[in-house]
PDB file of C-alpha atoms in Angstrom:
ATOM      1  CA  UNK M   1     -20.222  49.541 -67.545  1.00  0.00           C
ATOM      2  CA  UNK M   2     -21.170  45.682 -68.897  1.00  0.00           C
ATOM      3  CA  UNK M   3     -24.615  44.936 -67.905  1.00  0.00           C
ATOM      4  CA  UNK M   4     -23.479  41.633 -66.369  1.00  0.00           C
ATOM      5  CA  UNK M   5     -21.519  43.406 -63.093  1.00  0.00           C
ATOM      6  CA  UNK M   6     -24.433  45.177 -62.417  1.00  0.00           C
ATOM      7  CA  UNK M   7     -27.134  43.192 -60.498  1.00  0.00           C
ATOM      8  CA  UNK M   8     -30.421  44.423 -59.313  1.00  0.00           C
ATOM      9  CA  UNK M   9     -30.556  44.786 -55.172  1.00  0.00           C
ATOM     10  CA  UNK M  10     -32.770  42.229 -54.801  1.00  0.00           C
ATOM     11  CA  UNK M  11     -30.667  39.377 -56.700  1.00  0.00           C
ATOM     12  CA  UNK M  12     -27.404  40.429 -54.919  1.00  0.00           C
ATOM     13  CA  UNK M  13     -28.648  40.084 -51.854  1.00  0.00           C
ATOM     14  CA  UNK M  14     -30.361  36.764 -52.298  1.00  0.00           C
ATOM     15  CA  UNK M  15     -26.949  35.568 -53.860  1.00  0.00           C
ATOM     16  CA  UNK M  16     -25.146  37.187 -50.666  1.00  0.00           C
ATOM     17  CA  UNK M  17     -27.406  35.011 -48.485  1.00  0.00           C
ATOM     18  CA  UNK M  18     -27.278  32.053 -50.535  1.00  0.00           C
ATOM     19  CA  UNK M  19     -23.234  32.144 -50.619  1.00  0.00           C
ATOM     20  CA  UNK M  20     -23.146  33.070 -47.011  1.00  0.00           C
ATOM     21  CA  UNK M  21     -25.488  29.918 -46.369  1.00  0.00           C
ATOM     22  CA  UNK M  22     -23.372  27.496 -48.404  1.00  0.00           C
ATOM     23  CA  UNK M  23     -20.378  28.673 -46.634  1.00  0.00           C
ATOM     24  CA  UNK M  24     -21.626  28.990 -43.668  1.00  0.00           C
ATOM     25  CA  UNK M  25     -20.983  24.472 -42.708  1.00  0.00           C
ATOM     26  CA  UNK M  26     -17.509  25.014 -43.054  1.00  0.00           C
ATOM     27  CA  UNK M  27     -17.154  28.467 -41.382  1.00  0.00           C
ATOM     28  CA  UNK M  28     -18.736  26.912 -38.571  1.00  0.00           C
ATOM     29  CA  UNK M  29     -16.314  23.624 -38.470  1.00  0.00           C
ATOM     30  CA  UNK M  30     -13.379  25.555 -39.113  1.00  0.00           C
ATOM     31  CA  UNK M  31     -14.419  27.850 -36.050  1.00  0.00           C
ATOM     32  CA  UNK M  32     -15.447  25.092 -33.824  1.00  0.00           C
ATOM     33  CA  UNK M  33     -11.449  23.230 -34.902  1.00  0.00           C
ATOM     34  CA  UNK M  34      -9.570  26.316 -34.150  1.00  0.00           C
ATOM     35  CA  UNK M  35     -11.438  27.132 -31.069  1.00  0.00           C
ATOM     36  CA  UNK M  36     -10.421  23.381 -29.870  1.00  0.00           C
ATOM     37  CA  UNK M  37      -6.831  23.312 -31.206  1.00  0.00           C
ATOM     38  CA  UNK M  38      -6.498  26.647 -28.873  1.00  0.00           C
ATOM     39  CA  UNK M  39      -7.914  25.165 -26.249  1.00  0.00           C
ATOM     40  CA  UNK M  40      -5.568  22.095 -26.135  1.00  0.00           C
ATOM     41  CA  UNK M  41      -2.790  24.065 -26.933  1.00  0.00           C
ATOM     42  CA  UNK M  42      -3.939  26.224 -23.393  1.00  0.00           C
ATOM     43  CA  UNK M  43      -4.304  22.884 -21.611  1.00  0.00           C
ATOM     44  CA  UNK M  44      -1.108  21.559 -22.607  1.00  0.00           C
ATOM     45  CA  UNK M  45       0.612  24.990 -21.662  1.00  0.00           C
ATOM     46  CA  UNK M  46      -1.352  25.485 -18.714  1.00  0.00           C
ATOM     47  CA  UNK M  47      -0.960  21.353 -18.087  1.00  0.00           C
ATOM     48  CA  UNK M  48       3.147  21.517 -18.588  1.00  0.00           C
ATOM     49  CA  UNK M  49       4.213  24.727 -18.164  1.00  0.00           C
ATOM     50  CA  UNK M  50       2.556  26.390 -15.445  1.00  0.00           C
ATOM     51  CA  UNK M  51       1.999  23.362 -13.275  1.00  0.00           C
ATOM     52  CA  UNK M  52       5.495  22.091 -13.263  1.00  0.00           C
ATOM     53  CA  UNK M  53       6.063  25.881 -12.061  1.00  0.00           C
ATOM     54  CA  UNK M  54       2.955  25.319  -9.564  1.00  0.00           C
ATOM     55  CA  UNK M  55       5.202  22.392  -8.515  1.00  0.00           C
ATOM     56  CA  UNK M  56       8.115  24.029  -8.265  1.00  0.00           C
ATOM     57  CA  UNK M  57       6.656  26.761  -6.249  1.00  0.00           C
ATOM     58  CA  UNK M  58       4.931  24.446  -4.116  1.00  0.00           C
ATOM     59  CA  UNK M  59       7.988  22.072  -3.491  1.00  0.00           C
ATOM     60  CA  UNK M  60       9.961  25.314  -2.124  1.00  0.00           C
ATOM     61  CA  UNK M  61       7.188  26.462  -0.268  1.00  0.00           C
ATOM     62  CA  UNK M  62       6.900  22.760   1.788  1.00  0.00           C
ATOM     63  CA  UNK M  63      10.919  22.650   1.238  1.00  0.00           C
ATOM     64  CA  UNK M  64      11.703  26.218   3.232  1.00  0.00           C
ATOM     65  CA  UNK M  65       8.209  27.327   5.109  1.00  0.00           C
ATOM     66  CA  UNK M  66       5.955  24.052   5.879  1.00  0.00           C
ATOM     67  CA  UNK M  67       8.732  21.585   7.169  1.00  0.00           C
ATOM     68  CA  UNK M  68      10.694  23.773   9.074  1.00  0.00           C
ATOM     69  CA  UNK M  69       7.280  25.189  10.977  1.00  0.00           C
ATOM     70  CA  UNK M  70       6.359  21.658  11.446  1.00  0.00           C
ATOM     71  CA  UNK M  71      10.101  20.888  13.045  1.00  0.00           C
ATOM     72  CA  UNK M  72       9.675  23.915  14.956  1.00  0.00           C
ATOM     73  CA  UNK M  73       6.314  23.125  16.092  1.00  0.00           C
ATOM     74  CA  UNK M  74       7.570  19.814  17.597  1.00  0.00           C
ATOM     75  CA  UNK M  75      10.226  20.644  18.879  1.00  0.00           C
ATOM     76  CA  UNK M  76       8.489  23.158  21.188  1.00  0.00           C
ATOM     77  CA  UNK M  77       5.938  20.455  22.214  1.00  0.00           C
ATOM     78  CA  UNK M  78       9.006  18.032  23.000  1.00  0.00           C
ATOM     79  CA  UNK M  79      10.630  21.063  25.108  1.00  0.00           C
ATOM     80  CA  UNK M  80       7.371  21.525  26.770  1.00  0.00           C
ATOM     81  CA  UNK M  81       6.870  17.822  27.358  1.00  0.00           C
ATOM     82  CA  UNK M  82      10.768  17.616  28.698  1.00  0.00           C
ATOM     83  CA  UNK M  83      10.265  21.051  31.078  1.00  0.00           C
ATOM     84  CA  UNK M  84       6.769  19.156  32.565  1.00  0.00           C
ATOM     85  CA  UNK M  85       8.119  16.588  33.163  1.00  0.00           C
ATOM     86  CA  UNK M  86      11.405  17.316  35.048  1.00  0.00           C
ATOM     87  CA  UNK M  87       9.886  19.965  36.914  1.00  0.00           C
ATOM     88  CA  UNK M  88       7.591  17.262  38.134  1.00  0.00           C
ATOM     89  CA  UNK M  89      10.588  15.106  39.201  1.00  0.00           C
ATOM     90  CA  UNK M  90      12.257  17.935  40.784  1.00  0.00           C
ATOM     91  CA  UNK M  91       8.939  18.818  42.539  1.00  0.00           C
ATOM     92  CA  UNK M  92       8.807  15.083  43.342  1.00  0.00           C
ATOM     93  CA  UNK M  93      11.957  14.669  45.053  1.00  0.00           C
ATOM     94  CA  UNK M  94      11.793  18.248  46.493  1.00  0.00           C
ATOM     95  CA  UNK M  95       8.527  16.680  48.264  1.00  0.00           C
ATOM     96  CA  UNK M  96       9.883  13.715  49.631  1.00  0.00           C
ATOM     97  CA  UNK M  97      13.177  15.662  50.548  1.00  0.00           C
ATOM     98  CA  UNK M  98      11.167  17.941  52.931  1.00  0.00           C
ATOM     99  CA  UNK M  99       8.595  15.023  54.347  1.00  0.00           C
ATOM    100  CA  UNK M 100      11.485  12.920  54.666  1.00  0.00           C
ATOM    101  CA  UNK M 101      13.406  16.202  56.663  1.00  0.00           C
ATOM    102  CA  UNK M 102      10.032  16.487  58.918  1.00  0.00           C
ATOM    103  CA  UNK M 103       9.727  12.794  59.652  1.00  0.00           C
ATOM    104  CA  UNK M 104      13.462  12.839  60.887  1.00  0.00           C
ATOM    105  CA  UNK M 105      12.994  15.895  62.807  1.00  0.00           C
ATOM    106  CA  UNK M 106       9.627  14.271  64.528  1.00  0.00           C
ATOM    107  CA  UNK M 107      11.806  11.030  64.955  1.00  0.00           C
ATOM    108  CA  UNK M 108      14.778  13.343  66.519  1.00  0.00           C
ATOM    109  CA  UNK M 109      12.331  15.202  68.267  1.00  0.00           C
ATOM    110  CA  UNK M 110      10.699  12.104  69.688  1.00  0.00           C
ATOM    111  CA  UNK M 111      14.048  10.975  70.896  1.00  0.00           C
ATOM    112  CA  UNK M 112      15.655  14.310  72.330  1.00  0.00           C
ATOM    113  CA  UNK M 113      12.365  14.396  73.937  1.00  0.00           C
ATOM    114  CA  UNK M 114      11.342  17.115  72.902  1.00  0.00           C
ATOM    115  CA  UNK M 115       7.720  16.572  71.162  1.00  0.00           C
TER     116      UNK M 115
END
């Protein structure tokens, strides 16, 4: 075995540390580029791809379940509105149909004599 392959303990591991430690920069700024290339390549995906499908989802979500509970919720406030009010007018006329019957029975009365 050549002499020169063979290193005490104490020398290979300072020469360890010492390459570790001159490495060490570039391990570090290597890390911290592919750490941020993954995360814009996350934020584009999650940016492009999965909001455009958000988008989608939500477009056929307003498209088929908001808008058509929205027309349904008006239209039963118009239908409510509509009943209201013509069962006031019928109650209206209804009224003055029976004062207007007991006024010409008091007048008829008055006249037959009969009051």
């Amino acid at each position: 075995v050549p002499q020169n392959l063979i290193h005490p303990t104490t020398t290979t591991t300072l020469l360890l540390i010492t390459q570790t430690a001159t490495i060490l920069p570039y391990l570090l700024l290597s890390r911290r580029a592919l750490n941020s290339t993954w995360t814009a390549i996350v934020d584009y995906i999650r940016g492009r791809i999965f909001r455009t499908t958000f988008s989608k989802l939500e477009r056929a979500y307003l498209k088929y379940y908001e808008f058509p509970a929205a027309i349904r919720a008006m239209s039963r406030l118009v239908s409510q509105v509509g009943i209201l009010l013509g069962l006031s007018w019928c109650v209206r006329w209804w009224m003055v149909l029976v004062l207007v019957r007991d006024v010409v029975e008091d007048e008829i009365g008055m006249v037959m004599g009969v009051a």
